Every structure is written in structure tokens, then in C-alpha cells.
Amino acid sequence: MKIPIGTKVTVDLWDSRNRRGMVKHTGDTLSLLRAESDFSLDKGQGAIVVKSYENFVKIIPADEFSKAITGTGKDVKVDKEALVAFILTHLYISIESTGGIASILDLFHFFKQTSLNEFITLDKLYKISKMSSLPFECISDEGNLFFVLPDSERTQDCRDLIALAKEDPVLSVAKIRHRKHWSDLRIRKTLNYMVKKKFCRFESSYKDGEVYFFPKN
């Protein structure tokens, strides 16, 4: 018996150590199939088939991520709007360490740790970046594609640079990189936003290069 990819099944018996066991599939009749998974599962837990062979399936847990999977067989796909929501949540959760910036490779590796690992490709993420009305920016920088939260969410980074400017009111990308260990994209996005909001003033000269002047308090 071979059942379509995307079919929902229930874990019946499971060896947590070897991540193998049996699952129940309720179709025209109740069937038991051998199964394996890359994830820890428990008896009675819902799961979704991601690879199907004769009387044998590979499954993922039915969780928050796999809810984005729709259809079965040749019609199985991952809902794009759900992927956008997952990306947005990831950017917010990691904002303290990343400034709300993630490269396409960062997101690819993130999704590979979730139950969507069999469905996510770089091409899918690239197509997401081309969607209209996204709640984040998609920026090409130095040959890489980045997913970036709106500048209005950059308040903590602004506070950090204001605190840094109390020690040195003339900052540059290099100075901030040395002190904060941020990416250049994160630094430039924050500084440009602060210039726009008149928190600092930008000047460029042959002698000093590109510098940002902060008011002395």
C-alpha cells in the first residue's frame, strides 16, 4: 500500500531511540504502515507523510509549522502566506542579536530545523522575496539577499548607538562594527534611519571619510 504525500496519519507504535515505528492511516480501511522520521514522536501523535513507499512512509510531526502544508500527492504545497508569517516571527524573535535581519541562507537553515525541512528550498524563499505587500523588506547587499524588519522596529539599535555616542559623538561604520560586532547592513540601516529622524548628521569628506555626528548632551 502506498499513500499520497501530505496524508495525515497517527503514530501507533514508536521507538524514540531509532525514530522508527508504525503509523495508522484511516482511509477506506484502517491500515498500519512502517514509518521513520527525523523528529521525536510519541504514540497517539498526529503526523504528516512527506515521503511514501510501498507500506513504508517518512513522516513529520503535525505541529505549528506543518500546518502550512496543504493538499496531498501532486497537489501538496506549503502556503506562502504562512511562510511569510514564520519569517516575520523569526525576525522579531532574533532581533536582539541580529537587528531583525536574516540572510536567505539564515532562513533556509532555520526552516531546515523545522518540520518543513522536506519542503523548503532556496528557490521557494527567493519567490517569497518577490511577493508584494510583505511586512518586511527584502534587500540585496554585497551579492546576498536579506530579509529585514522595517526601520521603525530599529528602536533598540538606535538606543544602543545613542549610548555609544555619549562616549564618542563622531561615529563611523568601522567604529560601530568594532564596538558592537554588528553586520555592516545592520549598522547602515540603523544609521540611515537615525539620520532620517534627525538623531544624527551624516558627513562625507576625503579626510575623515563617512562619519555620523551625534549631538553632545
Tab-separated table of C-alpha atoms in Angstrom:
chain	number	residue	atom	x	y	z
A	1	MET	CA	0.000	0.000	0.000
A	2	LYS	CA	1.319	3.437	-0.950
A	3	ILE	CA	-0.394	6.583	0.345
A	4	PRO	CA	-0.013	10.150	-1.032
A	5	ILE	CA	2.466	12.688	0.346
A	6	GLY	CA	0.661	15.154	2.606
A	7	THR	CA	-1.635	12.487	4.068
A	8	LYS	CA	-2.322	12.781	7.798
A	9	VAL	CA	-1.570	9.722	9.925
A	10	THR	CA	-1.383	8.880	13.636
A	11	VAL	CA	1.632	7.392	15.407
A	12	ASP	CA	0.696	3.955	16.747
A	13	LEU	CA	3.983	2.491	17.992
A	14	TRP	CA	7.264	4.402	18.177
A	15	ASP	CA	10.903	3.660	19.017
A	16	SER	CA	12.194	7.074	20.106
A	17	ARG	CA	15.832	5.974	20.020
A	18	ASN	CA	15.783	4.772	16.415
A	19	ARG	CA	12.968	7.107	15.348
A	20	ARG	CA	11.056	4.303	13.689
A	21	GLY	CA	7.718	2.716	14.305
A	22	MET	CA	4.211	2.175	12.977
A	23	VAL	CA	1.532	4.681	11.990
A	24	LYS	CA	-2.199	4.333	11.441
A	25	HIS	CA	-3.854	5.591	8.293
A	26	THR	CA	-7.623	5.756	8.129
A	27	GLY	CA	-8.792	5.575	4.527
A	28	ASP	CA	-11.379	3.209	3.155
A	29	THR	CA	-9.962	0.802	5.721
A	30	LEU	CA	-7.666	1.177	8.725
A	31	SER	CA	-4.081	0.445	7.725
A	32	LEU	CA	-0.813	0.138	9.620
A	33	LEU	CA	2.366	1.302	7.905
A	34	ARG	CA	6.027	1.232	8.880
A	35	ALA	CA	7.412	4.721	9.379
A	36	GLU	CA	10.538	6.714	10.128
A	37	SER	CA	11.142	10.351	10.997
A	38	ASP	CA	13.908	12.870	11.684
A	39	PHE	CA	11.872	14.059	14.667
A	40	SER	CA	10.978	12.758	18.111
A	41	LEU	CA	7.399	11.486	18.161
A	42	ASP	CA	5.026	9.905	20.668
A	43	LYS	CA	2.279	7.292	20.465
A	44	GLY	CA	-1.025	8.921	19.515
A	45	GLN	CA	0.634	11.978	17.986
A	46	GLY	CA	-0.547	13.290	14.638
A	47	ALA	CA	1.911	13.266	11.739
A	48	ILE	CA	2.102	14.049	8.028
A	49	VAL	CA	3.603	11.895	5.288
A	50	VAL	CA	6.472	13.574	3.416
A	51	LYS	CA	7.836	10.534	1.559
A	52	SER	CA	5.857	7.461	0.588
A	53	TYR	CA	6.885	3.980	-0.497
A	54	GLU	CA	5.108	0.637	-0.583
A	55	ASN	CA	3.915	0.040	3.013
A	56	PHE	CA	6.526	2.491	4.329
A	57	VAL	CA	6.453	6.264	4.925
A	58	LYS	CA	8.633	9.060	6.198
A	59	ILE	CA	6.718	11.432	8.458
A	60	ILE	CA	6.959	14.778	10.226
A	61	PRO	CA	5.036	15.874	13.340
A	62	ALA	CA	1.744	17.689	12.890
A	63	ASP	CA	2.847	20.946	14.518
A	64	GLU	CA	2.672	24.716	14.060
A	65	PHE	CA	4.972	24.630	11.047
A	66	SER	CA	3.481	21.641	9.246
A	67	LYS	CA	0.038	23.281	9.429
A	68	ALA	CA	1.280	25.308	6.459
A	69	ILE	CA	1.254	22.177	4.282
A	70	THR	CA	-1.848	21.901	2.107
A	71	GLY	CA	-3.040	19.326	-0.399
A	72	THR	CA	-1.863	15.767	-0.976
A	73	GLY	CA	0.033	13.909	-3.658
A	74	LYS	CA	0.989	16.062	-6.626
A	75	ASP	CA	-1.066	18.946	-5.167
A	76	VAL	CA	0.897	19.154	-1.900
A	77	LYS	CA	2.462	22.568	-1.227
A	78	VAL	CA	3.400	24.997	1.523
A	79	ASP	CA	1.186	28.046	1.931
A	80	LYS	CA	3.227	31.154	1.068
A	81	GLU	CA	1.379	33.437	3.477
A	82	ALA	CA	2.181	31.038	6.310
A	83	LEU	CA	5.871	31.120	5.336
A	84	VAL	CA	5.787	34.925	5.411
A	85	ALA	CA	4.344	34.780	8.945
A	86	PHE	CA	7.043	32.322	10.054
A	87	ILE	CA	9.781	34.572	8.619
A	88	LEU	CA	8.333	37.646	10.329
A	89	THR	CA	8.152	35.860	13.686
A	90	HIS	CA	11.732	34.627	13.299
A	91	LEU	CA	12.973	38.162	12.556
A	92	TYR	CA	11.266	39.513	15.689
A	93	ILE	CA	12.469	36.677	17.927
A	94	SER	CA	16.086	37.160	16.820
A	95	ILE	CA	16.019	40.973	16.718
A	96	GLU	CA	18.254	41.439	19.775
A	97	SER	CA	21.142	39.521	18.203
A	98	THR	CA	20.521	40.289	14.517
A	99	GLY	CA	18.746	43.650	14.445
A	100	GLY	CA	15.844	41.945	12.667
A	101	ILE	CA	17.984	40.938	9.668
A	102	ALA	CA	18.350	37.439	8.221
A	103	SER	CA	20.005	36.339	5.007
A	104	ILE	CA	18.232	33.906	2.727
A	105	LEU	CA	20.748	31.257	3.843
A	106	ASP	CA	19.997	32.012	7.519
A	107	LEU	CA	16.293	31.416	6.863
A	108	PHE	CA	16.986	28.308	4.805
A	109	HIS	CA	18.958	26.763	7.693
A	110	PHE	CA	16.268	27.882	10.165
A	111	PHE	CA	13.496	26.136	8.234
A	112	LYS	CA	15.661	23.021	7.811
A	113	GLN	CA	15.442	22.603	11.600
A	114	THR	CA	11.630	22.603	11.497
A	115	SER	CA	9.065	20.090	10.311
A	116	LEU	CA	9.035	21.864	6.927
A	117	ASN	CA	12.585	20.700	6.196
A	118	GLU	CA	11.475	18.467	3.304
A	119	PHE	CA	9.595	21.310	1.595
A	120	ILE	CA	11.819	24.386	1.910
A	121	THR	CA	14.260	25.301	-0.854
A	122	LEU	CA	16.243	28.436	-1.570
A	123	ASP	CA	14.103	28.902	-4.663
A	124	LYS	CA	10.927	28.946	-2.538
A	125	LEU	CA	12.420	31.586	-0.246
A	126	TYR	CA	13.544	33.639	-3.234
A	127	LYS	CA	9.984	33.567	-4.581
A	128	ILE	CA	8.733	34.779	-1.186
A	129	SER	CA	11.019	37.810	-1.530
A	130	LYS	CA	9.262	38.731	-4.795
A	131	MET	CA	5.795	38.813	-3.234
A	132	SER	CA	4.031	42.150	-2.925
A	133	SER	CA	2.969	43.831	0.351
A	134	LEU	CA	5.426	41.956	2.558
A	135	PRO	CA	5.641	43.018	6.240
A	136	PHE	CA	9.443	43.178	5.903
A	137	GLU	CA	11.963	44.425	3.354
A	138	CYS	CA	13.981	42.224	1.015
A	139	ILE	CA	17.368	43.771	0.280
A	140	SER	CA	20.244	42.670	-1.956
A	141	ASP	CA	23.552	43.596	-0.351
A	142	GLU	CA	27.024	42.519	-1.459
A	143	GLY	CA	25.607	39.682	-3.539
A	144	ASN	CA	23.365	38.316	-0.785
A	145	LEU	CA	19.601	38.558	-0.257
A	146	PHE	CA	18.428	39.717	3.174
A	147	PHE	CA	15.011	39.795	4.840
A	148	VAL	CA	14.834	42.884	7.073
A	149	LEU	CA	12.304	44.244	9.560
A	150	PRO	CA	11.030	47.796	8.892
A	151	ASP	CA	13.228	50.645	10.137
A	152	SER	CA	10.528	51.604	12.644
A	153	GLU	CA	11.396	48.403	14.572
A	154	ARG	CA	15.019	49.523	14.975
A	155	THR	CA	14.405	51.364	18.270
A	156	GLN	CA	16.748	49.291	20.445
A	157	ASP	CA	19.591	49.588	17.933
A	158	CYS	CA	19.039	53.367	17.943
A	159	ARG	CA	19.258	53.432	21.735
A	160	ASP	CA	22.463	51.419	21.614
A	161	LEU	CA	24.093	53.872	19.209
A	162	ILE	CA	22.933	56.881	21.236
A	163	ALA	CA	24.575	55.296	24.290
A	164	LEU	CA	27.737	54.674	22.273
A	165	ALA	CA	27.711	58.277	21.012
A	166	LYS	CA	27.826	59.553	24.600
A	167	GLU	CA	31.379	58.174	24.694
A	168	ASP	CA	32.259	59.289	21.155
A	169	PRO	CA	29.870	61.681	19.354
A	170	VAL	CA	31.515	61.044	15.968
A	171	LEU	CA	30.822	57.516	14.789
A	172	SER	CA	31.613	55.573	11.645
A	173	VAL	CA	30.607	52.146	10.365
A	174	ALA	CA	34.064	50.832	11.278
A	175	LYS	CA	33.875	52.181	14.844
A	176	ILE	CA	30.437	50.664	15.414
A	177	ARG	CA	31.484	47.345	13.863
A	178	HIS	CA	34.456	47.218	16.242
A	179	ARG	CA	32.402	48.075	19.324
A	180	LYS	CA	29.117	46.283	18.638
A	181	HIS	CA	30.147	43.441	16.300
A	182	TRP	CA	27.116	44.120	14.109
A	183	SER	CA	26.892	43.404	10.404
A	184	ASP	CA	27.554	46.374	8.099
A	185	LEU	CA	24.000	46.152	6.780
A	186	ARG	CA	22.598	46.416	10.307
A	187	ILE	CA	24.840	49.407	11.030
A	188	ARG	CA	23.968	51.239	7.811
A	189	LYS	CA	20.234	50.606	8.184
A	190	THR	CA	20.267	51.960	11.732
A	191	LEU	CA	22.401	54.993	10.934
A	192	ASN	CA	20.369	55.915	7.849
A	193	TYR	CA	17.189	55.707	9.902
A	194	MET	CA	18.725	57.897	12.613
A	195	VAL	CA	19.787	60.483	10.034
A	196	LYS	CA	16.256	60.489	8.628
A	197	LYS	CA	14.834	61.025	12.128
A	198	LYS	CA	17.473	63.707	12.840
A	199	PHE	CA	19.121	61.815	15.689
A	200	CYS	CA	22.468	62.430	13.977
A	201	ARG	CA	24.036	64.154	10.972
A	202	PHE	CA	25.937	62.496	8.144
A	203	GLU	CA	29.023	63.983	6.501
A	204	SER	CA	31.489	62.614	3.982
A	205	SER	CA	34.927	64.052	3.305
A	206	TYR	CA	38.214	62.959	1.791
A	207	LYS	CA	39.937	63.479	5.125
A	208	ASP	CA	37.508	61.774	7.502
A	209	GLY	CA	35.510	59.519	5.180
A	210	GLU	CA	31.881	58.872	6.045
A	211	VAL	CA	31.078	59.892	9.610
A	212	TYR	CA	27.977	60.486	11.701
A	213	PHE	CA	27.816	63.364	14.168
A	214	PHE	CA	25.652	62.969	17.260
A	215	PRO	CA	24.656	65.949	19.434
A	216	LYS	CA	26.632	66.361	22.633
A	217	ASN	CA	24.420	66.179	25.691
